[in-house]
Amino acid sequence: MLADALEHLVRGIVDNPDDVQVTARTQRRGDLLEVRVHPDDLGRVIGRGGRTAKALRTVVGALATDGAVRVDVVDVDRR
């Protein structure tokens, strides 16, 4: 559910919504949601000074009922 909500939010921000991928993994400290976007949209998702990414983390954290959730924006050029 959290991955779907995050994907919906990110698709509304970017210019290439078809390239948005959100993967969920469970780790020891809680859930990890990785967001992958088109390289041209990376700046839009991170935002000036990280404000947009921080806002996305805040919203997802408010929706989380099971505990800690971490949201990472992955730079696809490096992987």
PDB file of C-alpha atoms in Angstrom:
ATOM      1  CA  MET A   1       0.000   0.000   0.000  1.00  0.00           C
ATOM      2  CA  LEU A   2       2.770   2.455   0.875  1.00  0.00           C
ATOM      3  CA  ALA A   3       4.625   1.711  -2.344  1.00  0.00           C
ATOM      4  CA  ASP A   4       1.468   2.366  -4.354  1.00  0.00           C
ATOM      5  CA  ALA A   5       0.829   5.655  -2.567  1.00  0.00           C
ATOM      6  CA  LEU A   6       4.421   6.794  -3.078  1.00  0.00           C
ATOM      7  CA  GLU A   7       4.314   5.822  -6.745  1.00  0.00           C
ATOM      8  CA  HIS A   8       1.110   7.822  -7.200  1.00  0.00           C
ATOM      9  CA  LEU A   9       2.651  10.898  -5.579  1.00  0.00           C
ATOM     10  CA  VAL A  10       5.865  10.692  -7.608  1.00  0.00           C
ATOM     11  CA  ARG A  11       3.990  10.139 -10.892  1.00  0.00           C
ATOM     12  CA  GLY A  12       2.208  13.449 -10.266  1.00  0.00           C
ATOM     13  CA  ILE A  13       5.517  15.297  -9.943  1.00  0.00           C
ATOM     14  CA  VAL A  14       7.573  14.000 -12.874  1.00  0.00           C
ATOM     15  CA  ASP A  15       7.419  14.628 -16.631  1.00  0.00           C
ATOM     16  CA  ASN A  16       7.902  10.927 -17.477  1.00  0.00           C
ATOM     17  CA  PRO A  17       5.407   9.072 -15.248  1.00  0.00           C
ATOM     18  CA  ASP A  18       5.806   5.794 -17.147  1.00  0.00           C
ATOM     19  CA  ASP A  19       9.431   5.531 -15.987  1.00  0.00           C
ATOM     20  CA  VAL A  20       8.583   5.660 -12.264  1.00  0.00           C
ATOM     21  CA  GLN A  21       9.348   2.465 -10.358  1.00  0.00           C
ATOM     22  CA  VAL A  22       8.924   1.969  -6.624  1.00  0.00           C
ATOM     23  CA  THR A  23      10.275  -1.210  -5.070  1.00  0.00           C
ATOM     24  CA  ALA A  24       9.619  -2.259  -1.486  1.00  0.00           C
ATOM     25  CA  ARG A  25      12.035  -4.318   0.602  1.00  0.00           C
ATOM     26  CA  THR A  26      11.923  -5.357   4.221  1.00  0.00           C
ATOM     27  CA  GLN A  27      15.072  -4.851   6.264  1.00  0.00           C
ATOM     28  CA  ARG A  28      16.013  -5.192   9.903  1.00  0.00           C
ATOM     29  CA  ARG A  29      15.267  -1.575  10.728  1.00  0.00           C
ATOM     30  CA  GLY A  30      11.987  -1.474   8.820  1.00  0.00           C
ATOM     31  CA  ASP A  31      10.733  -1.171   5.281  1.00  0.00           C
ATOM     32  CA  LEU A  32      12.734   0.425   2.476  1.00  0.00           C
ATOM     33  CA  LEU A  33      11.034   2.017  -0.512  1.00  0.00           C
ATOM     34  CA  GLU A  34      13.324   2.743  -3.471  1.00  0.00           C
ATOM     35  CA  VAL A  35      12.164   5.256  -6.045  1.00  0.00           C
ATOM     36  CA  ARG A  36      13.619   5.091  -9.557  1.00  0.00           C
ATOM     37  CA  VAL A  37      12.759   7.797 -12.080  1.00  0.00           C
ATOM     38  CA  HIS A  38      13.938   8.972 -15.473  1.00  0.00           C
ATOM     39  CA  PRO A  39      17.311  10.766 -15.127  1.00  0.00           C
ATOM     40  CA  ASP A  40      15.744  14.031 -16.343  1.00  0.00           C
ATOM     41  CA  ASP A  41      13.189  13.889 -13.507  1.00  0.00           C
ATOM     42  CA  LEU A  42      15.647  13.251 -10.693  1.00  0.00           C
ATOM     43  CA  GLY A  43      15.895  16.941  -9.817  1.00  0.00           C
ATOM     44  CA  ARG A  44      12.118  17.266  -9.645  1.00  0.00           C
ATOM     45  CA  VAL A  45      11.811  14.387  -7.182  1.00  0.00           C
ATOM     46  CA  ILE A  46      14.651  15.598  -4.966  1.00  0.00           C
ATOM     47  CA  GLY A  47      13.668  19.266  -5.152  1.00  0.00           C
ATOM     48  CA  ARG A  48      15.615  22.349  -4.210  1.00  0.00           C
ATOM     49  CA  GLY A  49      17.660  21.532  -1.155  1.00  0.00           C
ATOM     50  CA  GLY A  50      15.902  18.166  -0.852  1.00  0.00           C
ATOM     51  CA  ARG A  51      12.568  19.707   0.089  1.00  0.00           C
ATOM     52  CA  THR A  52      10.427  17.542  -2.192  1.00  0.00           C
ATOM     53  CA  ALA A  53      12.132  14.316  -1.112  1.00  0.00           C
ATOM     54  CA  LYS A  54      11.723  15.330   2.520  1.00  0.00           C
ATOM     55  CA  ALA A  55       8.021  16.047   1.962  1.00  0.00           C
ATOM     56  CA  LEU A  56       7.551  12.652   0.305  1.00  0.00           C
ATOM     57  CA  ARG A  57       9.277  10.982   3.264  1.00  0.00           C
ATOM     58  CA  THR A  58       7.018  12.862   5.671  1.00  0.00           C
ATOM     59  CA  VAL A  59       3.830  11.822   3.878  1.00  0.00           C
ATOM     60  CA  VAL A  60       4.890   8.175   3.611  1.00  0.00           C
ATOM     61  CA  GLY A  61       5.951   8.185   7.258  1.00  0.00           C
ATOM     62  CA  ALA A  62       2.532   9.518   8.243  1.00  0.00           C
ATOM     63  CA  LEU A  63       0.820   6.771   6.231  1.00  0.00           C
ATOM     64  CA  ALA A  64       2.968   4.014   7.736  1.00  0.00           C
ATOM     65  CA  THR A  65       1.243   2.095  10.491  1.00  0.00           C
ATOM     66  CA  ASP A  66       3.713  -0.772  10.972  1.00  0.00           C
ATOM     67  CA  GLY A  67       6.752   1.214  12.033  1.00  0.00           C
ATOM     68  CA  ALA A  68       9.761   2.797  10.422  1.00  0.00           C
ATOM     69  CA  VAL A  69       9.807   3.321   6.659  1.00  0.00           C
ATOM     70  CA  ARG A  70      12.783   4.651   4.733  1.00  0.00           C
ATOM     71  CA  VAL A  71      12.423   6.249   1.290  1.00  0.00           C
ATOM     72  CA  ASP A  72      15.461   6.393  -1.007  1.00  0.00           C
ATOM     73  CA  VAL A  73      15.651   8.113  -4.359  1.00  0.00           C
ATOM     74  CA  VAL A  74      18.056   6.050  -6.465  1.00  0.00           C
ATOM     75  CA  ASP A  75      20.271   7.674  -9.073  1.00  0.00           C
ATOM     76  CA  VAL A  76      19.900   5.300 -12.030  1.00  0.00           C
ATOM     77  CA  ASP A  77      23.072   6.602 -13.686  1.00  0.00           C
ATOM     78  CA  ARG A  78      25.226   5.109 -10.926  1.00  0.00           C
ATOM     79  CA  ARG A  79      23.656   1.630 -10.907  1.00  0.00           C
TER      80      ARG A  79
END
